[in-house]
Amino acid sequence: MITYENACRIINRSRGSAVSVTTMTQTKYWNEISEEPDLDIGISNGMSKASSIALGVALGKPETTVLCLDADGSLLMNLGSLATVAGMGPKNMFHFVFNNGIYAITGGQPVPAPGVEYAEVAKACGYSASYRFEDTETFDNNLPKILQSEGPVLIELIVKGEPQTDGVDQTWESNAGMPKQLRALRKRLTGKDDWGAGGPYI
Amino acid sequence: MINGILHPKNVIDQLVRQKVSHYVTLPDSETAHMYKALMAEPSITVVPVAREGEAIPVAAGLFLAGQNPVISIQNAGFYEAGDALRGLALGIGLPLVMFIGYRGHNRKGDTPDSAAAFLEPYLHLWRVDYFVIESDDDLERVPLAFERAAATNQPFAVAIGTEYAKEGVE
């Protein structure tokens, strides 16, 4: 079984200048190691929609690699997005699914069907390729080559769940984090600082 | 529906004038002819989604990449998209024009379709400003919708209150 920390370190090592769209527990680890914060989005206020946002960025910037660090519970809520991604076929999108079989953020309750094999679902939907890794070494050895292939590719990682018991940080400051990140990413991708304040947080 | 005639080509002309890049949509019975007409417009990429809740986040991602998307979904699906509207449009200040199929709408205001009955109260609930378009005569409101979305950094709805006309219908 792979740990979140190791998975994020391995992905980050091959990241280059890719955009990352993360959600749930992996956001915490990704933020600790990322050296490109202006290319990172942590989806903290858009339940289950990491894959859809990543698709939009991938379609809008086809020359830029987009890494989506999704979660099994999140993807189950937005499973149709696999068909949407496959239908559009973005060659620059790599969709990681951290599969721990639980809702970690809410304390570790099991997802409705912990045995779902997301790599198989993606394959059936029409992703270019899909993989399932259960150990760190095999994942580490194979990822660089996978990232050289054409997307959309789904990489399912069987990870050790880390149930949280201390709740979710809901303050005005914490909720302003995502809108600020989004503006930084748009500025980085377009070279224009043209998206002003809006919404309740900034 | 008993309202005026709305030609897809005239709406598409407005979208082209606004330099719309992507049309993120889940087709519905009211917009079937629009979908067909859009396929013939080379400057706009149609992005079909599997569920309406995907439309706003896909559009948000496109906007982050410097594109100029709109979404088009039916009122019933707009309700399903509520959390995306909250977190990824209103919550981030996304200047997005949302075309919402007003299924069941008629000018008498007497409809057995709850999808229609709830639309305007629902928009008011979210504090989303909107126009209703029922015919080609109303199309001058489309550029205003883009202006309002850009000026406020907020989503703006254009409720399509009639079925798009089939090609050749005058």
PDB file of N, CA and C in Angstrom, chain A residues 4 11 31 60 77 84 93 100 110 135 137 148 165 178 193-194:
ATOM      1  N   TYR A   4       0.196   8.579   1.196  1.00  0.00           N
ATOM      2  CA  TYR A   4      -0.047   9.853   0.499  1.00  0.00           C
ATOM      3  C   TYR A   4       1.264  10.600   0.272  1.00  0.00           C
ATOM      4  N   ILE A  11       5.058  11.869  -7.630  1.00  0.00           N
ATOM      5  CA  ILE A  11       4.415  12.664  -8.697  1.00  0.00           C
ATOM      6  C   ILE A  11       5.158  13.992  -8.870  1.00  0.00           C
ATOM      7  N   ASN A  31       0.817  20.531  -0.954  1.00  0.00           N
ATOM      8  CA  ASN A  31       1.206  21.893  -0.582  1.00  0.00           C
ATOM      9  C   ASN A  31       2.546  21.920   0.162  1.00  0.00           C
ATOM     10  N   GLY A  60      -8.305  24.118 -22.281  1.00  0.00           N
ATOM     11  CA  GLY A  60      -7.972  25.513 -22.558  1.00  0.00           C
ATOM     12  C   GLY A  60      -6.501  25.753 -22.810  1.00  0.00           C
ATOM     13  N   MET A  77     -18.713  10.808  -6.637  1.00  0.00           N
ATOM     14  CA  MET A  77     -19.758  11.830  -6.742  1.00  0.00           C
ATOM     15  C   MET A  77     -19.829  12.456  -8.135  1.00  0.00           C
ATOM     16  N   THR A  84     -17.056  12.241 -19.678  1.00  0.00           N
ATOM     17  CA  THR A  84     -16.854  13.568 -20.273  1.00  0.00           C
ATOM     18  C   THR A  84     -15.396  13.747 -20.679  1.00  0.00           C
ATOM     19  N   MET A  93      -3.856  15.460 -20.179  1.00  0.00           N
ATOM     20  CA  MET A  93      -4.455  15.292 -18.841  1.00  0.00           C
ATOM     21  C   MET A  93      -4.107  13.924 -18.252  1.00  0.00           C
ATOM     22  N   ASN A 100      -8.553   5.127  -1.167  1.00  0.00           N
ATOM     23  CA  ASN A 100      -8.366   4.604   0.194  1.00  0.00           C
ATOM     24  C   ASN A 100      -9.627   3.919   0.709  1.00  0.00           C
ATOM     25  N   PRO A 110     -16.668   4.143   5.345  1.00  0.00           N
ATOM     26  CA  PRO A 110     -16.388   3.535   4.036  1.00  0.00           C
ATOM     27  C   PRO A 110     -17.211   4.177   2.922  1.00  0.00           C
ATOM     28  N   ASP A 135       1.893  -0.679  -4.871  1.00  0.00           N
ATOM     29  CA  ASP A 135       3.135  -0.531  -4.100  1.00  0.00           C
ATOM     30  C   ASP A 135       3.957   0.626  -4.653  1.00  0.00           C
ATOM     31  N   GLU A 137       7.216   1.207  -5.066  1.00  0.00           N
ATOM     32  CA  GLU A 137       8.333   1.008  -5.984  1.00  0.00           C
ATOM     33  C   GLU A 137       7.843   0.861  -7.435  1.00  0.00           C
ATOM     34  N   GLN A 148       4.964  10.432 -20.223  1.00  0.00           N
ATOM     35  CA  GLN A 148       5.422  10.733 -21.586  1.00  0.00           C
ATOM     36  C   GLN A 148       4.396  10.284 -22.628  1.00  0.00           C
ATOM     37  N   THR A 165      -9.946  13.612  12.357  1.00  0.00           N
ATOM     38  CA  THR A 165     -10.900  13.709  13.468  1.00  0.00           C
ATOM     39  C   THR A 165     -11.052  15.143  13.967  1.00  0.00           C
ATOM     40  N   MET A 178      -8.668  29.388  -1.962  1.00  0.00           N
ATOM     41  CA  MET A 178      -8.875  28.881  -3.323  1.00  0.00           C
ATOM     42  C   MET A 178      -9.076  30.006  -4.342  1.00  0.00           C
ATOM     43  N   ASP A 193      -3.011  39.904 -15.452  1.00  0.00           N
ATOM     44  CA  ASP A 193      -3.570  40.007 -14.106  1.00  0.00           C
ATOM     45  C   ASP A 193      -4.884  40.770 -14.207  1.00  0.00           C
ATOM     46  N   ASP A 194      -5.883  40.134 -14.840  1.00  0.00           N
ATOM     47  CA  ASP A 194      -7.104  40.859 -15.209  1.00  0.00           C
ATOM     48  C   ASP A 194      -8.358  40.350 -14.512  1.00  0.00           C
TER      49      ASP A 194
END
